[in-house]
PDB file of C-alpha atoms in Angstrom:
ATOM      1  CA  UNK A1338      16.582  90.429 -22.018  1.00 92.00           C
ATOM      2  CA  UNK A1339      19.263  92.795 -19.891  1.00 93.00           C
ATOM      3  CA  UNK A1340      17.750  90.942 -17.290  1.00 88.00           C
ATOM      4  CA  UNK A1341      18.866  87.377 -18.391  1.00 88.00           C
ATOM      5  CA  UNK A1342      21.734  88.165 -19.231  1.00 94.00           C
ATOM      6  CA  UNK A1343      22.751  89.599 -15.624  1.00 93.00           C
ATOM      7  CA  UNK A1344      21.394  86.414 -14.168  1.00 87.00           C
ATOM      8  CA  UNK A1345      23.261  84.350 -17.046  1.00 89.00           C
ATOM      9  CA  UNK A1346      26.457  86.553 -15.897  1.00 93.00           C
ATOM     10  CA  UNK A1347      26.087  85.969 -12.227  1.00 90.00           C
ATOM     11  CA  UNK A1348      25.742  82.286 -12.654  1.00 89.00           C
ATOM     12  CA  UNK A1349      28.903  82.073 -14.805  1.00 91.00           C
ATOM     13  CA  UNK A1350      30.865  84.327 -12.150  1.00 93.00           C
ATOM     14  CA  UNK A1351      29.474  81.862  -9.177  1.00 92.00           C
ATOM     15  CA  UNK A1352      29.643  78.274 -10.914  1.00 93.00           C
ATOM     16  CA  UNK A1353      33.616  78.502 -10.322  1.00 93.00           C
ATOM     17  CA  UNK A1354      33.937  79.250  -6.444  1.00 95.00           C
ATOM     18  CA  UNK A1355      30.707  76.957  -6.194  1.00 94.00           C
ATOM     19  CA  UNK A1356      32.162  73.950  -7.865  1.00 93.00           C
ATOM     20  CA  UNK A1357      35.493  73.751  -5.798  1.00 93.00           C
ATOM     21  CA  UNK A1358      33.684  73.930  -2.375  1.00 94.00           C
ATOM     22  CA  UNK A1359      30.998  71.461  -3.977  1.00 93.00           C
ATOM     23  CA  UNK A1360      33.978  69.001  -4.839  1.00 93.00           C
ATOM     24  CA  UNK A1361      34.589  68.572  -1.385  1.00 93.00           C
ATOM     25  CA  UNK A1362      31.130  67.086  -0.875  1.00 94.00           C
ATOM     26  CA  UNK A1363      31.561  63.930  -3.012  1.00 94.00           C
ATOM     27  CA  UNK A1364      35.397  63.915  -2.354  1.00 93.00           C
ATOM     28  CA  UNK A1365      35.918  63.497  -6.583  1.00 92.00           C
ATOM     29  CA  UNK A1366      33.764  60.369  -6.742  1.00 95.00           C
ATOM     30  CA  UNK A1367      31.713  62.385  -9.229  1.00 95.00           C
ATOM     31  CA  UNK A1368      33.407  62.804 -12.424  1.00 95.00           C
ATOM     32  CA  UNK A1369      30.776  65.621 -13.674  1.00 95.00           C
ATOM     33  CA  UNK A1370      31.333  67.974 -10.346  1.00 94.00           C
ATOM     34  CA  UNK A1371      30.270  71.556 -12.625  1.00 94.00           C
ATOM     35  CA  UNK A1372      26.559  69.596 -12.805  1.00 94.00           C
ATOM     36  CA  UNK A1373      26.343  68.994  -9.546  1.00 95.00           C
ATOM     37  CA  UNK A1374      27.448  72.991  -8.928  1.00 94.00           C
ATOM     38  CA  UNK A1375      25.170  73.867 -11.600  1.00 94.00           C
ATOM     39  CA  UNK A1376      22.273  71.842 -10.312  1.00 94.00           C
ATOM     40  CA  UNK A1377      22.718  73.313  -6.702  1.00 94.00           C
ATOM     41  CA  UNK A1378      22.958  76.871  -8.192  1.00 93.00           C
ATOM     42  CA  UNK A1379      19.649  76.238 -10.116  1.00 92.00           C
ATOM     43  CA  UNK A1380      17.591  74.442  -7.638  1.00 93.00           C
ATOM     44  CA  UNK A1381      18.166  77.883  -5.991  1.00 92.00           C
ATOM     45  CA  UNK A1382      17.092  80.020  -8.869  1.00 90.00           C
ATOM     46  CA  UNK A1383      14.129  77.929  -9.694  1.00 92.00           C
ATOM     47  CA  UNK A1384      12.784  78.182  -5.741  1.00 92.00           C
ATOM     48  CA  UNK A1385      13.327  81.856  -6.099  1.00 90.00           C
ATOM     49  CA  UNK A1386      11.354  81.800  -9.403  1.00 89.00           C
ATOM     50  CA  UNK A1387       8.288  79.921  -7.797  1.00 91.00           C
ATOM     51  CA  UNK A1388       8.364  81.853  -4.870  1.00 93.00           C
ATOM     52  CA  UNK A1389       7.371  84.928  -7.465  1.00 92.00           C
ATOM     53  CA  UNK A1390       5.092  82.787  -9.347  1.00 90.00           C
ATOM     54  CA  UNK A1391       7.592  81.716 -12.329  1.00 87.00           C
ATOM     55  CA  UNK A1392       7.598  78.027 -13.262  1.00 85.00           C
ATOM     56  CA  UNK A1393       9.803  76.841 -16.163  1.00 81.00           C
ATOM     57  CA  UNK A1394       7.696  74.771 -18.951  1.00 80.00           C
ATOM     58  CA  UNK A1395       9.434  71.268 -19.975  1.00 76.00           C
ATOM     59  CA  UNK A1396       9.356  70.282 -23.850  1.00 78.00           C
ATOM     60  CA  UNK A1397      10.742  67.244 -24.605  1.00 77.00           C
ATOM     61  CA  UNK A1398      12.068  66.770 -27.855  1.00 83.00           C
ATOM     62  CA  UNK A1399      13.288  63.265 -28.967  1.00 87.00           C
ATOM     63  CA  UNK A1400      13.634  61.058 -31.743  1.00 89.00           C
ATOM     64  CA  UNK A1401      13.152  57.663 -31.567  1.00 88.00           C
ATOM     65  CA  UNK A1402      14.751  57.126 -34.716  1.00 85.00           C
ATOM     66  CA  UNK A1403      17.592  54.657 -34.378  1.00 83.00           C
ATOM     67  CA  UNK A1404      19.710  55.770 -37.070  1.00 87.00           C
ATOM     68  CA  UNK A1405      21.736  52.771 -37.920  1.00 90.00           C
ATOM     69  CA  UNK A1406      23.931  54.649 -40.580  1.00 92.00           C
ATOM     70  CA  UNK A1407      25.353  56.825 -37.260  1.00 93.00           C
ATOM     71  CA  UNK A1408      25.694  53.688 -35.364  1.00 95.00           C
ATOM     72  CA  UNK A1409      27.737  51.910 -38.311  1.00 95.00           C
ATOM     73  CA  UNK A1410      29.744  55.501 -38.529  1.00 96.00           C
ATOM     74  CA  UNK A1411      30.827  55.637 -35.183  1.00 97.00           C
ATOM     75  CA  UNK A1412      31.505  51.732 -35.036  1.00 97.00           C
ATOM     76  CA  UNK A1413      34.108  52.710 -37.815  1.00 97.00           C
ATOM     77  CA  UNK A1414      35.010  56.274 -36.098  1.00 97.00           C
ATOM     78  CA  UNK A1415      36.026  54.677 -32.571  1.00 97.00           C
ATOM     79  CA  UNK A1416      37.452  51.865 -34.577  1.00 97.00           C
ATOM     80  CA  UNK A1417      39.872  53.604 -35.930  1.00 97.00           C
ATOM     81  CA  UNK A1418      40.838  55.598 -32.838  1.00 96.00           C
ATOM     82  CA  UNK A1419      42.042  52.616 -31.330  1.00 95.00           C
ATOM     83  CA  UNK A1420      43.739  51.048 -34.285  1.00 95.00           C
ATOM     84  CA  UNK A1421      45.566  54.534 -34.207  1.00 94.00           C
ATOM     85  CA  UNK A1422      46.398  53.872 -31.002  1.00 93.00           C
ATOM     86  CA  UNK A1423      47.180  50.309 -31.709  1.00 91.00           C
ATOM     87  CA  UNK A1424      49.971  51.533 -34.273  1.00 90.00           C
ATOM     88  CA  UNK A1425      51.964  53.432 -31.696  1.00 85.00           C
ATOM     89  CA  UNK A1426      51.230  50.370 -28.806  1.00 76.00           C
ATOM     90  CA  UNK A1427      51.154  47.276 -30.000  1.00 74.00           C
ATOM     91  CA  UNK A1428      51.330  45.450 -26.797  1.00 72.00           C
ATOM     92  CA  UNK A1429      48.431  47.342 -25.125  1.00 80.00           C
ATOM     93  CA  UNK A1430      51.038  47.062 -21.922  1.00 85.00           C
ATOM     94  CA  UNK A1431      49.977  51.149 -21.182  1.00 88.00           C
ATOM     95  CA  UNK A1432      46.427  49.951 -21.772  1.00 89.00           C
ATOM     96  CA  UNK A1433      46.481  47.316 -19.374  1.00 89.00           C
ATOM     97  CA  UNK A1434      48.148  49.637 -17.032  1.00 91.00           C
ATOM     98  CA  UNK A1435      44.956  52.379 -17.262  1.00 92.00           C
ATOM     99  CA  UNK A1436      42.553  49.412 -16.545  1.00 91.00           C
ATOM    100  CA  UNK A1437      43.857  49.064 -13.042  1.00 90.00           C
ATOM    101  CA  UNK A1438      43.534  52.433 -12.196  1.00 91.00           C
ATOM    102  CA  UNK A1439      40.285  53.397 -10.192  1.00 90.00           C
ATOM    103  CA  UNK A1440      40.150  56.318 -11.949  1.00 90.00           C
ATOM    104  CA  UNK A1441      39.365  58.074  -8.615  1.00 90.00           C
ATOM    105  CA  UNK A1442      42.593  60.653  -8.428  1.00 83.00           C
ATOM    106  CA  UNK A1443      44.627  59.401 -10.398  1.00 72.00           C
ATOM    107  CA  UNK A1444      42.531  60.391 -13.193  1.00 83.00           C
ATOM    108  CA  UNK A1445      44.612  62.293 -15.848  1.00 90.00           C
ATOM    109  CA  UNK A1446      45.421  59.534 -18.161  1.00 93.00           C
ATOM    110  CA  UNK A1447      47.034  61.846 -20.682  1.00 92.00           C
ATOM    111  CA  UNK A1448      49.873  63.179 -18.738  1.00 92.00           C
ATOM    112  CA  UNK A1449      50.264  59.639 -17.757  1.00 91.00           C
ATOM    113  CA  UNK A1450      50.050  57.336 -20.314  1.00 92.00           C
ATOM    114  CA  UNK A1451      50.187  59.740 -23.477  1.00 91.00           C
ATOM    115  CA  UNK A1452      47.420  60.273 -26.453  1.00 93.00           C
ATOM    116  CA  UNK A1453      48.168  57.061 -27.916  1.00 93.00           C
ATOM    117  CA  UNK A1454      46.984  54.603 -24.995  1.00 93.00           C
ATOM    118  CA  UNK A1455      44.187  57.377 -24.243  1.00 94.00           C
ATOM    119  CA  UNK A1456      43.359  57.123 -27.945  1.00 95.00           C
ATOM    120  CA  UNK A1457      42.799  53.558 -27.391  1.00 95.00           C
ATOM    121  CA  UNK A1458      40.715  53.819 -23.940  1.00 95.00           C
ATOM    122  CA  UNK A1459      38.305  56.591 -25.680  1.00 97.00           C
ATOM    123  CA  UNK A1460      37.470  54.233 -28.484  1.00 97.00           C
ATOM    124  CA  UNK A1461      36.802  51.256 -26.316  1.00 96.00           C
ATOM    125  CA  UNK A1462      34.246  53.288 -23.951  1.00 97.00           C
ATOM    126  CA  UNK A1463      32.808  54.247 -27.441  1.00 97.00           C
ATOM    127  CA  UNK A1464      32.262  50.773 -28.769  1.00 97.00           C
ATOM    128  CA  UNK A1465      30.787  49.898 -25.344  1.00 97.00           C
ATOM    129  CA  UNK A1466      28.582  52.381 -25.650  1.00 97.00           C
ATOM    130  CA  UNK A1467      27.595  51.635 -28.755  1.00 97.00           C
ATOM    131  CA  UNK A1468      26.978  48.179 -27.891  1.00 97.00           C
ATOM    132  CA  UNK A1469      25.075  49.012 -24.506  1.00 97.00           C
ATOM    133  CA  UNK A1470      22.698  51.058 -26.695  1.00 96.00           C
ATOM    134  CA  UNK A1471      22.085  48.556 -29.589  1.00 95.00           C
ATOM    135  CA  UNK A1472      21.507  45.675 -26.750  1.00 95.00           C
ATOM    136  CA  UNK A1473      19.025  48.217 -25.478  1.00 94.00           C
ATOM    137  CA  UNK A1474      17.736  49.602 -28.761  1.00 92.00           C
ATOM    138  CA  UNK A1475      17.917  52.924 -27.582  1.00 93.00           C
ATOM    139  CA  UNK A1476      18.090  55.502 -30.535  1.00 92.00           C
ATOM    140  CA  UNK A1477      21.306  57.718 -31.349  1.00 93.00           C
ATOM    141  CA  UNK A1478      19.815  61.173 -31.441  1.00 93.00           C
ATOM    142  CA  UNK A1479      21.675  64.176 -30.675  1.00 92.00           C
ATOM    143  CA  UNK A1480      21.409  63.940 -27.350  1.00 93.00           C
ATOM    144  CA  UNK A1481      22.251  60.352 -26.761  1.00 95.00           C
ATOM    145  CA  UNK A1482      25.088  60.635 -29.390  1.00 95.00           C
ATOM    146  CA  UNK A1483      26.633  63.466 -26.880  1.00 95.00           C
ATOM    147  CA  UNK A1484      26.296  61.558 -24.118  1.00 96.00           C
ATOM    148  CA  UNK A1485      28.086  58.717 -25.925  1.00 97.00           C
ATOM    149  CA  UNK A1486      30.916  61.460 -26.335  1.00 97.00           C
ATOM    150  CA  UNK A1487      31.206  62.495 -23.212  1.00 96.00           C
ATOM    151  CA  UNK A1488      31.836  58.956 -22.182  1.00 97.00           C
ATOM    152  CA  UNK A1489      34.382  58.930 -25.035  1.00 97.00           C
ATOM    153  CA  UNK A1490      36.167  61.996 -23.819  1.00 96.00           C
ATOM    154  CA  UNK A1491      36.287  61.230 -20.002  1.00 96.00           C
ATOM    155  CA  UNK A1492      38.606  58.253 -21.263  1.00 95.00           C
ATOM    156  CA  UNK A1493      41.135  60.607 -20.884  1.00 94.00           C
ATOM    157  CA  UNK A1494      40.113  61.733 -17.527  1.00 92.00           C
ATOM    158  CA  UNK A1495      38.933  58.447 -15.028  1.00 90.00           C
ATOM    159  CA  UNK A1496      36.719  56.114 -16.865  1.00 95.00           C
ATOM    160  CA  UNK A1497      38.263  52.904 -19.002  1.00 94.00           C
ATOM    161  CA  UNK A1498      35.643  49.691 -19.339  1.00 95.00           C
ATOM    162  CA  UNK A1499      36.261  48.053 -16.120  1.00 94.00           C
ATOM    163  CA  UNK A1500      34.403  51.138 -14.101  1.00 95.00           C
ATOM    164  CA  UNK A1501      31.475  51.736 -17.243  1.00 96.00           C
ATOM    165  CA  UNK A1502      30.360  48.468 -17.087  1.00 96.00           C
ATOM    166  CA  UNK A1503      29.192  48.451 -13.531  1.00 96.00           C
ATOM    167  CA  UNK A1504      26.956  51.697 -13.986  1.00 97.00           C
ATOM    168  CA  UNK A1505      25.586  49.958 -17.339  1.00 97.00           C
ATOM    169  CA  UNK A1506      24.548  46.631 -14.975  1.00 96.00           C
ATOM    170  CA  UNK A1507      23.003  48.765 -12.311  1.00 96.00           C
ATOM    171  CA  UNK A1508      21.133  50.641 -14.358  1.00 96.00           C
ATOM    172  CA  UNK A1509      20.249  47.285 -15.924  1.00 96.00           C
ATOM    173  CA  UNK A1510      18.601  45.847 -12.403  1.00 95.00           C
ATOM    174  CA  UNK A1511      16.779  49.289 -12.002  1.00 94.00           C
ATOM    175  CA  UNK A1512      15.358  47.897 -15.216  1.00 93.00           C
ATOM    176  CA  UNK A1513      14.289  44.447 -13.731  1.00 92.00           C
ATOM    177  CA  UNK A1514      12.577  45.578 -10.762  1.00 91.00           C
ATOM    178  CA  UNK A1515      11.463  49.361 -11.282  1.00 91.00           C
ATOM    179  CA  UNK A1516       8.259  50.590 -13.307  1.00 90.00           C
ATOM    180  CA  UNK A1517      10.463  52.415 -16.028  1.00 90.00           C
ATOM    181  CA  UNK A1518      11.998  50.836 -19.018  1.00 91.00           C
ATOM    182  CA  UNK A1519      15.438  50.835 -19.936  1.00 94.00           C
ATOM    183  CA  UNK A1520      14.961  52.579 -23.091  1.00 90.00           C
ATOM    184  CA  UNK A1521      13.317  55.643 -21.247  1.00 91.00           C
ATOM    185  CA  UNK A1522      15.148  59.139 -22.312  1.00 91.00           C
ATOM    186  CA  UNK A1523      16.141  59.963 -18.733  1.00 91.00           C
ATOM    187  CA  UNK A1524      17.178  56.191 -17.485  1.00 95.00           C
ATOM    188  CA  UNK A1525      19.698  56.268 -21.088  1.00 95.00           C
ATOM    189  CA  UNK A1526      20.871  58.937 -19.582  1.00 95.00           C
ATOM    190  CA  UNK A1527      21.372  57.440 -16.402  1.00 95.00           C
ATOM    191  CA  UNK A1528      22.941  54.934 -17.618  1.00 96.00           C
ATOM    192  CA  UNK A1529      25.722  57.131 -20.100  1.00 97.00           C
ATOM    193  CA  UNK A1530      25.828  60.314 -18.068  1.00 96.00           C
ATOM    194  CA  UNK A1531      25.335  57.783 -15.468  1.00 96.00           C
ATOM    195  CA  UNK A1532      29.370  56.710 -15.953  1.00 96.00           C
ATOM    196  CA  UNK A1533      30.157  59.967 -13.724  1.00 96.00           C
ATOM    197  CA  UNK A1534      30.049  58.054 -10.786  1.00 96.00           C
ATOM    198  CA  UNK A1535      32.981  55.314 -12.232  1.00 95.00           C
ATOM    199  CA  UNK A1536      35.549  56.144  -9.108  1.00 95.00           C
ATOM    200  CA  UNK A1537      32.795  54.457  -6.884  1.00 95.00           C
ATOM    201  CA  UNK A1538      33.008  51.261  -8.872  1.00 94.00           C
ATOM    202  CA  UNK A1539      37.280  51.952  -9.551  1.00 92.00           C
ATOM    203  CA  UNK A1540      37.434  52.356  -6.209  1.00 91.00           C
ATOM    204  CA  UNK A1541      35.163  50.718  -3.990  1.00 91.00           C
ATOM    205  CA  UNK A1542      34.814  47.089  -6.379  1.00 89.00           C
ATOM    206  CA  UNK A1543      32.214  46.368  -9.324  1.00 92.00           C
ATOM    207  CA  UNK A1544      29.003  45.464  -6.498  1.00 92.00           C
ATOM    208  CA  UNK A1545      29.269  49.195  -4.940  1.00 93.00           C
ATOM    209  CA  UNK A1546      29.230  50.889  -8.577  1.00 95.00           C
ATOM    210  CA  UNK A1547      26.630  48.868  -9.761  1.00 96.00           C
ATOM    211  CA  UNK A1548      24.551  49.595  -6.505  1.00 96.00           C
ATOM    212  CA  UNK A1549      25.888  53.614  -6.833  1.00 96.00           C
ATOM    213  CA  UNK A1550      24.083  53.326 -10.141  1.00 96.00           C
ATOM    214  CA  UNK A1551      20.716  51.425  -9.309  1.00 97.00           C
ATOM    215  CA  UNK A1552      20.049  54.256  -6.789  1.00 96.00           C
ATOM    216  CA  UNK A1553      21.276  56.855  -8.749  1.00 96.00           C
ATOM    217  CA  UNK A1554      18.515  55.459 -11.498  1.00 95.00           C
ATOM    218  CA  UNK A1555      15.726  56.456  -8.998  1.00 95.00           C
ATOM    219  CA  UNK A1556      17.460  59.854  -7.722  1.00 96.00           C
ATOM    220  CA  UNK A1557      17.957  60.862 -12.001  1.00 94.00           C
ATOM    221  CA  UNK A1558      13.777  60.783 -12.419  1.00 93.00           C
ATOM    222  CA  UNK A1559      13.160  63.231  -8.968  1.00 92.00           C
ATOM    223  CA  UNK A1560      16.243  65.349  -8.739  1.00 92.00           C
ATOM    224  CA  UNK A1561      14.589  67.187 -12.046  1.00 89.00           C
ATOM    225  CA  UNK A1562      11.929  68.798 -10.092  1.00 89.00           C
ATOM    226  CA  UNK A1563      14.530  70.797  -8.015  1.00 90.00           C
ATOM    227  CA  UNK A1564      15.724  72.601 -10.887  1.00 90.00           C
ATOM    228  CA  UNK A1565      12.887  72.199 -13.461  1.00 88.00           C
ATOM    229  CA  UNK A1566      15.183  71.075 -16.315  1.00 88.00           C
ATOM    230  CA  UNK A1567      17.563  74.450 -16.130  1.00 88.00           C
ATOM    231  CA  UNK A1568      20.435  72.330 -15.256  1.00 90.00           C
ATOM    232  CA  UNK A1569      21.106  70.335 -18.740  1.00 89.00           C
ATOM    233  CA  UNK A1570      23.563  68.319 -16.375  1.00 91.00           C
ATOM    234  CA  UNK A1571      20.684  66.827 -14.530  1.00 93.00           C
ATOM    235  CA  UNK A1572      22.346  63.300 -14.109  1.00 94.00           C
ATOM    236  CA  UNK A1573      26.258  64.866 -12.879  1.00 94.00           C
ATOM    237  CA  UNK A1574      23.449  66.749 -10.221  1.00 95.00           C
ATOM    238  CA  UNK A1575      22.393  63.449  -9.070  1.00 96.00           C
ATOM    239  CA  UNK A1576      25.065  61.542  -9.320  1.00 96.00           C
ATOM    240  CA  UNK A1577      26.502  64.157  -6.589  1.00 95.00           C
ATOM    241  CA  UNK A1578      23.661  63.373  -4.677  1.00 96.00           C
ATOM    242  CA  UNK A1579      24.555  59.621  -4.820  1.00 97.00           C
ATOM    243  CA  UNK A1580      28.488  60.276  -4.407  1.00 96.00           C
ATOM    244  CA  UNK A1581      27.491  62.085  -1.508  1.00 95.00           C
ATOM    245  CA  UNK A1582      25.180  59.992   0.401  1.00 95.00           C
ATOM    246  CA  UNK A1583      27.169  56.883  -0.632  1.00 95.00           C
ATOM    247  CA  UNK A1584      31.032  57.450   0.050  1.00 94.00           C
ATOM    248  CA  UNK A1585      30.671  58.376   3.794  1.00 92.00           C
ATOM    249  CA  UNK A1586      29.283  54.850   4.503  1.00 91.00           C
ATOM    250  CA  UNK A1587      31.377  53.079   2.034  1.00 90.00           C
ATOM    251  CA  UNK A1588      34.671  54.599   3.254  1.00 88.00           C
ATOM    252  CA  UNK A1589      33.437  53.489   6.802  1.00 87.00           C
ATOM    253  CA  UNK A1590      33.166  49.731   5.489  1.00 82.00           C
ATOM    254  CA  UNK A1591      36.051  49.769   3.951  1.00 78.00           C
ATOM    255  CA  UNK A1592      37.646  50.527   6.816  1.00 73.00           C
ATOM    256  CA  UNK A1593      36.710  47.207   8.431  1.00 67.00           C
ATOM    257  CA  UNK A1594      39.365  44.512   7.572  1.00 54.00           C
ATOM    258  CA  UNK A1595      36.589  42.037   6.617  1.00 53.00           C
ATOM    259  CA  UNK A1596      35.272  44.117   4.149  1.00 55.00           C
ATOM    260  CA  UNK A1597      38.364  44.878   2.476  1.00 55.00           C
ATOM    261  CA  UNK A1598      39.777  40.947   1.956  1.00 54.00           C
ATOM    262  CA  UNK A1599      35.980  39.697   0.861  1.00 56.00           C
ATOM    263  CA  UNK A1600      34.238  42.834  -0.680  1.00 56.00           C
ATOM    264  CA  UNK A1601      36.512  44.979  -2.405  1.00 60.00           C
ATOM    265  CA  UNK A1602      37.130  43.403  -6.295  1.00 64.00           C
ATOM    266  CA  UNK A1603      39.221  46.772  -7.718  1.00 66.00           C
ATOM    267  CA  UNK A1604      40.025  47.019 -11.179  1.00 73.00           C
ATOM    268  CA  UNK A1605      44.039  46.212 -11.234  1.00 69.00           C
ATOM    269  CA  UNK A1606      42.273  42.342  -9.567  1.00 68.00           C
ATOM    270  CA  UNK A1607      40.066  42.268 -12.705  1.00 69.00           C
ATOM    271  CA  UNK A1608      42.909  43.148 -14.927  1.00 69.00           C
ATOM    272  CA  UNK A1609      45.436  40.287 -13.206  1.00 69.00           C
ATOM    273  CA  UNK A1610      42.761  37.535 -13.566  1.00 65.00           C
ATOM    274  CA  UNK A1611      42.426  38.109 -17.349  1.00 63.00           C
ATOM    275  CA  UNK A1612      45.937  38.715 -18.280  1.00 62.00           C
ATOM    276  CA  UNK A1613      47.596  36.520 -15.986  1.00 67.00           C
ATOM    277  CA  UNK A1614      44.849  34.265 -14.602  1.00 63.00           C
ATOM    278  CA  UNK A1615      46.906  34.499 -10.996  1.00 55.00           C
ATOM    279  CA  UNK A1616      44.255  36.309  -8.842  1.00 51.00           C
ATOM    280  CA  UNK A1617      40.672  35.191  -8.371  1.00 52.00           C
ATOM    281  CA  UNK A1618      38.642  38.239  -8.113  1.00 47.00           C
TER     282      UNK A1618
END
């Protein structure tokens, strides 16, 4: 026990120094950077631990009930965070404005827009969610309701529909043409904790973050083994990997003139064709 708790210490005291050099890696393309610091720092640990002859035992605990009552609750619950929303702006104009954002950055959407437009964003990534999972029929246990609420709560910090959407699809293809199923534990996860990597598709167009995502649903299932589940984060660890691997080549292609007039469909392009029906994206 006094030993745990100096490791337990020692991790807390290096996660924050960790963390900010780790950021630099991905360059803030991963929305859940303290997973990726926490995965690094326990991929360490565990090696340590085997070298000594420790391995961690995985349990997996999970429900497959599909709890229809919580789904119908939380239907209502984000419901009524964007009718509150709603009441305060009725034109959706701030809204609008949030969709265009990549969400890579320029990423605190409460200091911008204000708790009433954020109020709005956080229910409509809920109801997406929601929707995602019942198209899926994926159950809402515990740990697929927090994921859900994470996605909820990062609508205040980089992720509005436009940039979920594209993780949702790519996980979707993984589901096409890879031996798991799309209701597997670790590939909801993908898919929900999955939404870390949203600057890709804010930034880079809707193809990139749905291809971000379809490798990212192969890297969730391995990068486990580094850490032997001690990183609860596992899917902001491999979405670093991703962001990591990924950005470096995409930043060189955008570069390239031709890329950026035939590949690059952002957000704000999205936005201007639905509104305004000016812009072909």
């Amino acid at each position: 026990l006094p030993f745990s708790i100096v490791v337990g210490a020692y991790i807390g005291y290096l996660i924050v120094p960790v963390s900010k050099h780790l950021h630099i890696v991905h360059k803030g393309y991963n929305l859940y950077n303290i997973g990726f610091g926490v995965g690094i720092l326990s991929t360490l640990y565990v090696s340590l631990m085997r070298s000594y002859g420790h391995h961690a035992q995985n349990h997996v605990l999970w429900s497959m009930d599909k709890n229809y009552y919580l789904y119908g609750f939380f239907f209502l619950f984000f419901g009524l965070m964007m009718a509150y929303g709603y009441a305060y702006d009725r034109s959706f104009t701030n809204q609008i404005k949030l969709m265009k954002t990549s969400g890579y950055m320029d990423n605190d959407y409460y200091n911008v827009f204000g708790i009433h437009t954020i109020m709005i964003n956080m229910g409509l990534n809920g109801l997406v969610c929601l929707i995602y999972l019942l198209l899926i029929k994926a159950p809402l246990n515990g740990p697929v309701l927090g994921a859900v609420l994470t996605v909820v709560g990062f609508g205040a910090s980089g992720k509005h529909v436009l940039t979920i959407l594209p993780i949702f699809f790519g996980v979707f293809l993984g589901s096409l043409t890879k031996t798991w199923s799309i209701d597997n534990p670790s590939i909801i996860f993908a898919a929900l904790f999955g939404t870390a990597l949203s600057p890709i598709a804010g930034e880079f167009g809707f193809i990139w973050g749905a291809l971000a995502s379809f490798i990212n649903s192969s890297v969730v299932l391995n990068s486990g083994f580094l850490h032997a589940g001690l990183n609860l984060y596992n899917t902001g660890f491999s979405s670093g990997l991703v962001a990591a691997v990924l950005v470096p080549l995409l930043e060189m292609l955008r570069a390239k003139e031709i890329y950026r007039e035939k590949y690059f469909i952002s957000p704000d392009k999205v936005v201007d064709f639905i509104v305004n029906g000016s812009q072909q994206p």
